[in-house]
Amino acid sequence: MINRELKNLFNDAKKECQPDMDWANDTRGLLLSQVRNEMPKQNIPFLMKFADHLVPANLAFKPVAVFCLIAGLLLVSSFGSVGAAQNTLPGDTLYPVKITAENIKYNLTLSQEGKAKVAMDMVEKRASELKVIVADQENGEREYKIVQASKKIKDSLNKVKDKVQIISEKPDADLVGVVEEIDKKLAMVGEEINEAVTMAEEVLEEIEDGEDLEDKVADELAQVAEEVEEASSVIMAALEDTENTKTLKHLNTKTLKQNSVEGITTLTSSEQETEEVEEVEIQETEIYKAPIKDILGIEEEEVEIEEFKVNIGN
Amino acid sequence: MNKIKEKFLISRIRKGDSEAFGSVYDEYIKKVYRFIFFRVPKEEIAQDLSHEVFVKLLNYLKNNSNEIISLMGLIYKICRTEIAGYYSSKQAVNDQAFELSEEIDSRIDKSFRKEDVLDKAVDKKIRSETIMQYIKKINNKEYQEIIILRFIEDMSFVQISEVMNKKINTSRSSLSRALKELKKIIEQKNDK
């Protein structure tokens, strides 16, 4: 995009354009003394000071350091340091530690259904935090914290929706239980959020001269409620899919039994590829009722299958 | 500096940890200085404004407990505000910003005369001053910024979009236009 000459000029300019080191050092001293004078030093947890040295400058290019960081954080959590952060809220010092630990747990969970469960736990925790923040009348920064907590809930809900959609695409009927469990938890979260929204109406009334903030708080809470509804729809759709999968599996199992022919068994599900087999005779007398409409998209009907010749080919 | 480290440092600064602020200063002082230097006429002005940037950063961290998504974005935003504030003040008029003095003009001419035998170090300094002056001659402030961020600070488009609060594709288009503008200025100078 640029020629070499121009590139060299830029490189030279970068090397030449350096601040005077004496000035830089003097300025540094002035600024640090300003920090010491104007900001009373609070107790900084050892973990927080140490973490600065643990985190490498560029995580992307130091996988070993990343692994050590993750292992170190897990080790720390086993000694209760992360436990100390469990009751923190948005804006608290150790809150990022709490979120980081949850994200690590989420990332280290291998299965999609496991991730969906962990994401749902995160939504529950964020909803509880929101309720606590809204109820805390003495907190002067309540409005900002409500906005932050709402954003975190939306992030976690997006994770739940993504994972549930992935799960619903798997032809595994055992996942119905997982999705149902998430659905129950989401219903409880929805109730908690409704309670928080009701309490937040008082917060909105208290905001003076802050129309923008009032709008922002109201918008964020409304968006959270919408996200909960959307997640609920995704879960409902997933439950329908997984129910169909369960039925399809049941149908295939039954059909296998019915169609067993000497030496050859084949699936007659429309979703399975058929193999070229010899012409076979099948004798059926049972009345078989299948939810054909849901699976094959045709009208539901009762079918009495009698003796007939079936040519199962391409 | 990655996001996790930034978050830890910001939390510590808010707790009054001067060492943490020192780490942020060490990380960003050269970038801030260069960014401002290419936008103002004198080194002394760049120094004053760079100092102000860190003072404003400290005050922001002290008085706001909002979550900071990007410390780099915040710092460059403060830089742009300081530069805009400088130019809207009377001081900029007195400093006669963006006017090349005769001395600098002659030095630029010399850098394009191949027959002149100049010491390499001096030549390099003149060439770097040349490109600095050309960047300062670009009328569009956004173009100036994006050239500095891309070619002086070697930022990726992802980082540029974070700093300038634009989409990545928009940043690419802006850079393309900025380079055309810069090349036009260079050609105009060569034609003279």
mmCIF file with all atom_site columns, N, CA and C in Angstrom, chain A residues 228-275:
data_model
loop_
_atom_site.group_PDB
_atom_site.id
_atom_site.type_symbol
_atom_site.label_atom_id
_atom_site.label_alt_id
_atom_site.label_comp_id
_atom_site.label_asym_id
_atom_site.label_entity_id
_atom_site.label_seq_id
_atom_site.pdbx_PDB_ins_code
_atom_site.Cartn_x
_atom_site.Cartn_y
_atom_site.Cartn_z
_atom_site.occupancy
_atom_site.B_iso_or_equiv
_atom_site.pdbx_formal_charge
_atom_site.auth_seq_id
_atom_site.auth_comp_id
_atom_site.auth_asym_id
_atom_site.auth_atom_id
_atom_site.pdbx_PDB_model_num
ATOM 1   N N  . VAL A 1 228 ? -34.315 -12.196 28.130 1.00 0.00 ? 228 VAL A N  1
ATOM 2   C CA . VAL A 1 228 ? -34.821 -13.363 28.859 1.00 0.00 ? 228 VAL A CA 1
ATOM 3   C C  . VAL A 1 228 ? -35.935 -14.032 28.052 1.00 0.00 ? 228 VAL A C  1
ATOM 4   N N  . GLU A 1 229 ? -36.821 -13.214 27.489 1.00 0.00 ? 229 GLU A N  1
ATOM 5   C CA . GLU A 1 229 ? -37.920 -13.776 26.669 1.00 0.00 ? 229 GLU A CA 1
ATOM 6   C C  . GLU A 1 229 ? -37.379 -14.485 25.440 1.00 0.00 ? 229 GLU A C  1
ATOM 7   N N  . GLU A 1 230 ? -36.379 -13.856 24.817 1.00 0.00 ? 230 GLU A N  1
ATOM 8   C CA . GLU A 1 230 ? -35.807 -14.444 23.615 1.00 0.00 ? 230 GLU A CA 1
ATOM 9   C C  . GLU A 1 230 ? -35.125 -15.769 23.933 1.00 0.00 ? 230 GLU A C  1
ATOM 10  N N  . ALA A 1 231 ? -34.424 -15.794 25.051 1.00 0.00 ? 231 ALA A N  1
ATOM 11  C CA . ALA A 1 231 ? -33.757 -17.029 25.467 1.00 0.00 ? 231 ALA A CA 1
ATOM 12  C C  . ALA A 1 231 ? -34.799 -18.105 25.720 1.00 0.00 ? 231 ALA A C  1
ATOM 13  N N  . SER A 1 232 ? -35.899 -17.695 26.319 1.00 0.00 ? 232 SER A N  1
ATOM 14  C CA . SER A 1 232 ? -36.980 -18.641 26.597 1.00 0.00 ? 232 SER A CA 1
ATOM 15  C C  . SER A 1 232 ? -37.539 -19.223 25.293 1.00 0.00 ? 232 SER A C  1
ATOM 16  N N  . SER A 1 233 ? -37.675 -18.371 24.263 1.00 0.00 ? 233 SER A N  1
ATOM 17  C CA . SER A 1 233 ? -38.172 -18.856 22.961 1.00 0.00 ? 233 SER A CA 1
ATOM 18  C C  . SER A 1 233 ? -37.202 -19.851 22.350 1.00 0.00 ? 233 SER A C  1
ATOM 19  N N  . VAL A 1 234 ? -35.920 -19.528 22.458 1.00 0.00 ? 234 VAL A N  1
ATOM 20  C CA . VAL A 1 234 ? -34.899 -20.414 21.891 1.00 0.00 ? 234 VAL A CA 1
ATOM 21  C C  . VAL A 1 234 ? -34.970 -21.773 22.576 1.00 0.00 ? 234 VAL A C  1
ATOM 22  N N  . ILE A 1 235 ? -35.150 -21.731 23.893 1.00 0.00 ? 235 ILE A N  1
ATOM 23  C CA . ILE A 1 235 ? -35.208 -22.986 24.652 1.00 0.00 ? 235 ILE A CA 1
ATOM 24  C C  . ILE A 1 235 ? -36.456 -23.784 24.272 1.00 0.00 ? 235 ILE A C  1
ATOM 25  N N  . MET A 1 236 ? -37.582 -23.090 24.105 1.00 0.00 ? 236 MET A N  1
ATOM 26  C CA . MET A 1 236 ? -38.821 -23.777 23.712 1.00 0.00 ? 236 MET A CA 1
ATOM 27  C C  . MET A 1 236 ? -38.641 -24.463 22.373 1.00 0.00 ? 236 MET A C  1
ATOM 28  N N  . ALA A 1 237 ? -38.022 -23.732 21.436 1.00 0.00 ? 237 ALA A N  1
ATOM 29  C CA . ALA A 1 237 ? -37.785 -24.301 20.102 1.00 0.00 ? 237 ALA A CA 1
ATOM 30  C C  . ALA A 1 237 ? -36.868 -25.513 20.202 1.00 0.00 ? 237 ALA A C  1
ATOM 31  N N  . ALA A 1 238 ? -35.856 -25.386 21.069 1.00 0.00 ? 238 ALA A N  1
ATOM 32  C CA . ALA A 1 238 ? -34.908 -26.486 21.240 1.00 0.00 ? 238 ALA A CA 1
ATOM 33  C C  . ALA A 1 238 ? -35.599 -27.696 21.844 1.00 0.00 ? 238 ALA A C  1
ATOM 34  N N  . LEU A 1 239 ? -36.514 -27.443 22.788 1.00 0.00 ? 239 LEU A N  1
ATOM 35  C CA . LEU A 1 239 ? -37.237 -28.550 23.428 1.00 0.00 ? 239 LEU A CA 1
ATOM 36  C C  . LEU A 1 239 ? -38.097 -29.276 22.406 1.00 0.00 ? 239 LEU A C  1
ATOM 37  N N  . GLU A 1 240 ? -38.705 -28.519 21.498 1.00 0.00 ? 240 GLU A N  1
ATOM 38  C CA . GLU A 1 240 ? -39.509 -29.158 20.454 1.00 0.00 ? 240 GLU A CA 1
ATOM 39  C C  . GLU A 1 240 ? -38.620 -30.013 19.567 1.00 0.00 ? 240 GLU A C  1
ATOM 40  N N  . ASP A 1 241 ? -37.463 -29.463 19.228 1.00 0.00 ? 241 ASP A N  1
ATOM 41  C CA . ASP A 1 241 ? -36.531 -30.213 18.369 1.00 0.00 ? 241 ASP A CA 1
ATOM 42  C C  . ASP A 1 241 ? -36.085 -31.490 19.049 1.00 0.00 ? 241 ASP A C  1
ATOM 43  N N  . THR A 1 242 ? -35.723 -31.348 20.326 1.00 0.00 ? 242 THR A N  1
ATOM 44  C CA . THR A 1 242 ? -35.188 -32.539 21.005 1.00 0.00 ? 242 THR A CA 1
ATOM 45  C C  . THR A 1 242 ? -36.294 -33.546 21.247 1.00 0.00 ? 242 THR A C  1
ATOM 46  N N  . GLU A 1 243 ? -37.547 -33.093 21.435 1.00 0.00 ? 243 GLU A N  1
ATOM 47  C CA . GLU A 1 243 ? -38.677 -34.025 21.560 1.00 0.00 ? 243 GLU A CA 1
ATOM 48  C C  . GLU A 1 243 ? -38.841 -34.801 20.258 1.00 0.00 ? 243 GLU A C  1
ATOM 49  N N  . ASN A 1 244 ? -38.741 -34.085 19.133 1.00 0.00 ? 244 ASN A N  1
ATOM 50  C CA . ASN A 1 244 ? -38.854 -34.752 17.844 1.00 0.00 ? 244 ASN A CA 1
ATOM 51  C C  . ASN A 1 244 ? -37.738 -35.772 17.668 1.00 0.00 ? 244 ASN A C  1
ATOM 52  N N  . THR A 1 245 ? -36.567 -35.389 18.131 1.00 0.00 ? 245 THR A N  1
ATOM 53  C CA . THR A 1 245 ? -35.442 -36.318 18.013 1.00 0.00 ? 245 THR A CA 1
ATOM 54  C C  . THR A 1 245 ? -35.714 -37.573 18.819 1.00 0.00 ? 245 THR A C  1
ATOM 55  N N  . LYS A 1 246 ? -36.290 -37.372 20.016 1.00 0.00 ? 246 LYS A N  1
ATOM 56  C CA . LYS A 1 246 ? -36.607 -38.510 20.882 1.00 0.00 ? 246 LYS A CA 1
ATOM 57  C C  . LYS A 1 246 ? -37.604 -39.415 20.183 1.00 0.00 ? 246 LYS A C  1
ATOM 58  N N  . THR A 1 247 ? -38.593 -38.792 19.560 1.00 0.00 ? 247 THR A N  1
ATOM 59  C CA . THR A 1 247 ? -39.628 -39.577 18.888 1.00 0.00 ? 247 THR A CA 1
ATOM 60  C C  . THR A 1 247 ? -39.050 -40.287 17.681 1.00 0.00 ? 247 THR A C  1
ATOM 61  N N  . LEU A 1 248 ? -38.177 -39.618 16.980 1.00 0.00 ? 248 LEU A N  1
ATOM 62  C CA . LEU A 1 248 ? -37.564 -40.191 15.793 1.00 0.00 ? 248 LEU A CA 1
ATOM 63  C C  . LEU A 1 248 ? -36.739 -41.403 16.170 1.00 0.00 ? 248 LEU A C  1
ATOM 64  N N  . LYS A 1 249 ? -36.042 -41.278 17.296 1.00 0.00 ? 249 LYS A N  1
ATOM 65  C CA . LYS A 1 249 ? -35.208 -42.384 17.750 1.00 0.00 ? 249 LYS A CA 1
ATOM 66  C C  . LYS A 1 249 ? -36.089 -43.583 18.084 1.00 0.00 ? 249 LYS A C  1
ATOM 67  N N  . HIS A 1 250 ? -37.218 -43.254 18.760 1.00 0.00 ? 250 HIS A N  1
ATOM 68  C CA . HIS A 1 250 ? -38.170 -44.288 19.155 1.00 0.00 ? 250 HIS A CA 1
ATOM 69  C C  . HIS A 1 250 ? -38.709 -44.984 17.918 1.00 0.00 ? 250 HIS A C  1
ATOM 70  N N  . LEU A 1 251 ? -39.036 -44.172 16.905 1.00 0.00 ? 251 LEU A N  1
ATOM 71  C CA . LEU A 1 251 ? -39.594 -44.696 15.659 1.00 0.00 ? 251 LEU A CA 1
ATOM 72  C C  . LEU A 1 251 ? -38.587 -45.612 14.983 1.00 0.00 ? 251 LEU A C  1
ATOM 73  N N  . ASN A 1 252 ? -37.340 -45.163 14.951 1.00 0.00 ? 252 ASN A N  1
ATOM 74  C CA . ASN A 1 252 ? -36.304 -45.964 14.303 1.00 0.00 ? 252 ASN A CA 1
ATOM 75  C C  . ASN A 1 252 ? -36.110 -47.282 15.010 1.00 0.00 ? 252 ASN A C  1
ATOM 76  N N  . THR A 1 253 ? -36.132 -47.234 16.323 1.00 0.00 ? 253 THR A N  1
ATOM 77  C CA . THR A 1 253 ? -35.927 -48.460 17.104 1.00 0.00 ? 253 THR A CA 1
ATOM 78  C C  . THR A 1 253 ? -37.025 -49.457 16.797 1.00 0.00 ? 253 THR A C  1
ATOM 79  N N  . LYS A 1 254 ? -38.264 -48.969 16.784 1.00 0.00 ? 254 LYS A N  1
ATOM 80  C CA . LYS A 1 254 ? -39.419 -49.847 16.544 1.00 0.00 ? 254 LYS A CA 1
ATOM 81  C C  . LYS A 1 254 ? -39.360 -50.406 15.125 1.00 0.00 ? 254 LYS A C  1
ATOM 82  N N  . THR A 1 255 ? -39.007 -49.538 14.185 1.00 0.00 ? 255 THR A N  1
ATOM 83  C CA . THR A 1 255 ? -38.968 -49.952 12.785 1.00 0.00 ? 255 THR A CA 1
ATOM 84  C C  . THR A 1 255 ? -37.896 -51.002 12.568 1.00 0.00 ? 255 THR A C  1
ATOM 85  N N  . LEU A 1 256 ? -36.791 -50.850 13.282 1.00 0.00 ? 256 LEU A N  1
ATOM 86  C CA . LEU A 1 256 ? -35.723 -51.841 13.184 1.00 0.00 ? 256 LEU A CA 1
ATOM 87  C C  . LEU A 1 256 ? -36.237 -53.227 13.584 1.00 0.00 ? 256 LEU A C  1
ATOM 88  N N  . LYS A 1 257 ? -36.999 -53.247 14.685 1.00 0.00 ? 257 LYS A N  1
ATOM 89  C CA . LYS A 1 257 ? -37.510 -54.530 15.172 1.00 0.00 ? 257 LYS A CA 1
ATOM 90  C C  . LYS A 1 257 ? -38.468 -55.131 14.161 1.00 0.00 ? 257 LYS A C  1
ATOM 91  N N  . GLN A 1 258 ? -39.294 -54.239 13.606 1.00 0.00 ? 258 GLN A N  1
ATOM 92  C CA . GLN A 1 258 ? -40.333 -54.722 12.687 1.00 0.00 ? 258 GLN A CA 1
ATOM 93  C C  . GLN A 1 258 ? -39.753 -55.201 11.370 1.00 0.00 ? 258 GLN A C  1
ATOM 94  N N  . ASN A 1 259 ? -38.663 -54.582 10.960 1.00 0.00 ? 259 ASN A N  1
ATOM 95  C CA . ASN A 1 259 ? -38.132 -54.872 9.637  1.00 0.00 ? 259 ASN A CA 1
ATOM 96  C C  . ASN A 1 259 ? -36.960 -55.831 9.644  1.00 0.00 ? 259 ASN A C  1
ATOM 97  N N  . SER A 1 260 ? -36.771 -56.522 10.726 1.00 0.00 ? 260 SER A N  1
ATOM 98  C CA . SER A 1 260 ? -35.587 -57.393 10.744 1.00 0.00 ? 260 SER A CA 1
ATOM 99  C C  . SER A 1 260 ? -35.814 -58.557 9.790  1.00 0.00 ? 260 SER A C  1
ATOM 100 N N  . VAL A 1 261 ? -34.891 -58.656 8.931  1.00 0.00 ? 261 VAL A N  1
ATOM 101 C CA . VAL A 1 261 ? -34.967 -59.708 7.920  1.00 0.00 ? 261 VAL A CA 1
ATOM 102 C C  . VAL A 1 261 ? -33.691 -60.512 8.082  1.00 0.00 ? 261 VAL A C  1
ATOM 103 N N  . GLU A 1 262 ? -33.776 -61.744 7.705  1.00 0.00 ? 262 GLU A N  1
ATOM 104 C CA . GLU A 1 262 ? -32.622 -62.609 7.884  1.00 0.00 ? 262 GLU A CA 1
ATOM 105 C C  . GLU A 1 262 ? -31.362 -61.977 7.296  1.00 0.00 ? 262 GLU A C  1
ATOM 106 N N  . GLY A 1 263 ? -30.441 -61.699 8.156  1.00 0.00 ? 263 GLY A N  1
ATOM 107 C CA . GLY A 1 263 ? -29.144 -61.167 7.747  1.00 0.00 ? 263 GLY A CA 1
ATOM 108 C C  . GLY A 1 263 ? -29.119 -59.689 7.416  1.00 0.00 ? 263 GLY A C  1
ATOM 109 N N  . ILE A 1 264 ? -30.284 -59.086 7.289  1.00 0.00 ? 264 ILE A N  1
ATOM 110 C CA . ILE A 1 264 ? -30.269 -57.681 6.872  1.00 0.00 ? 264 ILE A CA 1
ATOM 111 C C  . ILE A 1 264 ? -31.191 -56.885 7.781  1.00 0.00 ? 264 ILE A C  1
ATOM 112 N N  . THR A 1 265 ? -30.671 -55.849 8.316  1.00 0.00 ? 265 THR A N  1
ATOM 113 C CA . THR A 1 265 ? -31.536 -54.895 9.000  1.00 0.00 ? 265 THR A CA 1
ATOM 114 C C  . THR A 1 265 ? -31.284 -53.537 8.371  1.00 0.00 ? 265 THR A C  1
ATOM 115 N N  . THR A 1 266 ? -32.342 -52.826 8.233  1.00 0.00 ? 266 THR A N  1
ATOM 116 C CA . THR A 1 266 ? -32.167 -51.518 7.627  1.00 0.00 ? 266 THR A CA 1
ATOM 117 C C  . THR A 1 266 ? -33.118 -50.517 8.274  1.00 0.00 ? 266 THR A C  1
ATOM 118 N N  . LEU A 1 267 ? -32.750 -49.290 8.243  1.00 0.00 ? 267 LEU A N  1
ATOM 119 C CA . LEU A 1 267 ? -33.581 -48.240 8.819  1.00 0.00 ? 267 LEU A CA 1
ATOM 120 C C  . LEU A 1 267 ? -34.489 -47.686 7.758  1.00 0.00 ? 267 LEU A C  1
ATOM 121 N N  . THR A 1 268 ? -35.713 -47.503 8.103  1.00 0.00 ? 268 THR A N  1
ATOM 122 C CA . THR A 1 268 ? -36.647 -46.953 7.134  1.00 0.00 ? 268 THR A CA 1
ATOM 123 C C  . THR A 1 268 ? -36.960 -45.488 7.417  1.00 0.00 ? 268 THR A C  1
ATOM 124 N N  . SER A 1 269 ? -36.235 -44.839 8.340  1.00 0.00 ? 269 SER A N  1
ATOM 125 C CA . SER A 1 269 ? -36.439 -43.416 8.591  1.00 0.00 ? 269 SER A CA 1
ATOM 126 C C  . SER A 1 269 ? -36.094 -42.618 7.348  1.00 0.00 ? 269 SER A C  1
ATOM 127 N N  . SER A 1 270 ? -36.907 -41.636 7.080  1.00 0.00 ? 270 SER A N  1
ATOM 128 C CA . SER A 1 270 ? -36.643 -40.822 5.884  1.00 0.00 ? 270 SER A CA 1
ATOM 129 C C  . SER A 1 270 ? -35.359 -40.025 6.009  1.00 0.00 ? 270 SER A C  1
ATOM 130 N N  . GLU A 1 271 ? -34.866 -39.877 7.214  1.00 0.00 ? 271 GLU A N  1
ATOM 131 C CA . GLU A 1 271 ? -33.652 -39.084 7.360  1.00 0.00 ? 271 GLU A CA 1
ATOM 132 C C  . GLU A 1 271 ? -32.392 -39.907 7.215  1.00 0.00 ? 271 GLU A C  1
ATOM 133 N N  . GLN A 1 272 ? -32.539 -41.205 7.151  1.00 0.00 ? 272 GLN A N  1
ATOM 134 C CA . GLN A 1 272 ? -31.369 -42.060 7.024  1.00 0.00 ? 272 GLN A CA 1
ATOM 135 C C  . GLN A 1 272 ? -31.161 -42.457 5.570  1.00 0.00 ? 272 GLN A C  1
ATOM 136 N N  . GLU A 1 273 ? -29.950 -42.628 5.145  1.00 0.00 ? 273 GLU A N  1
ATOM 137 C CA . GLU A 1 273 ? -29.674 -43.115 3.785  1.00 0.00 ? 273 GLU A CA 1
ATOM 138 C C  . GLU A 1 273 ? -30.014 -44.591 3.709  1.00 0.00 ? 273 GLU A C  1
ATOM 139 N N  . THR A 1 274 ? -30.653 -44.942 2.662  1.00 0.00 ? 274 THR A N  1
ATOM 140 C CA . THR A 1 274 ? -31.019 -46.363 2.535  1.00 0.00 ? 274 THR A CA 1
ATOM 141 C C  . THR A 1 274 ? -29.973 -47.083 1.723  1.00 0.00 ? 274 THR A C  1
ATOM 142 N N  . GLU A 1 275 ? -29.852 -48.366 2.004  1.00 0.00 ? 275 GLU A N  1
ATOM 143 C CA . GLU A 1 275 ? -28.871 -49.163 1.264  1.00 0.00 ? 275 GLU A CA 1
ATOM 144 C C  . GLU A 1 275 ? -29.608 -50.062 0.274  1.00 0.00 ? 275 GLU A C  1
#
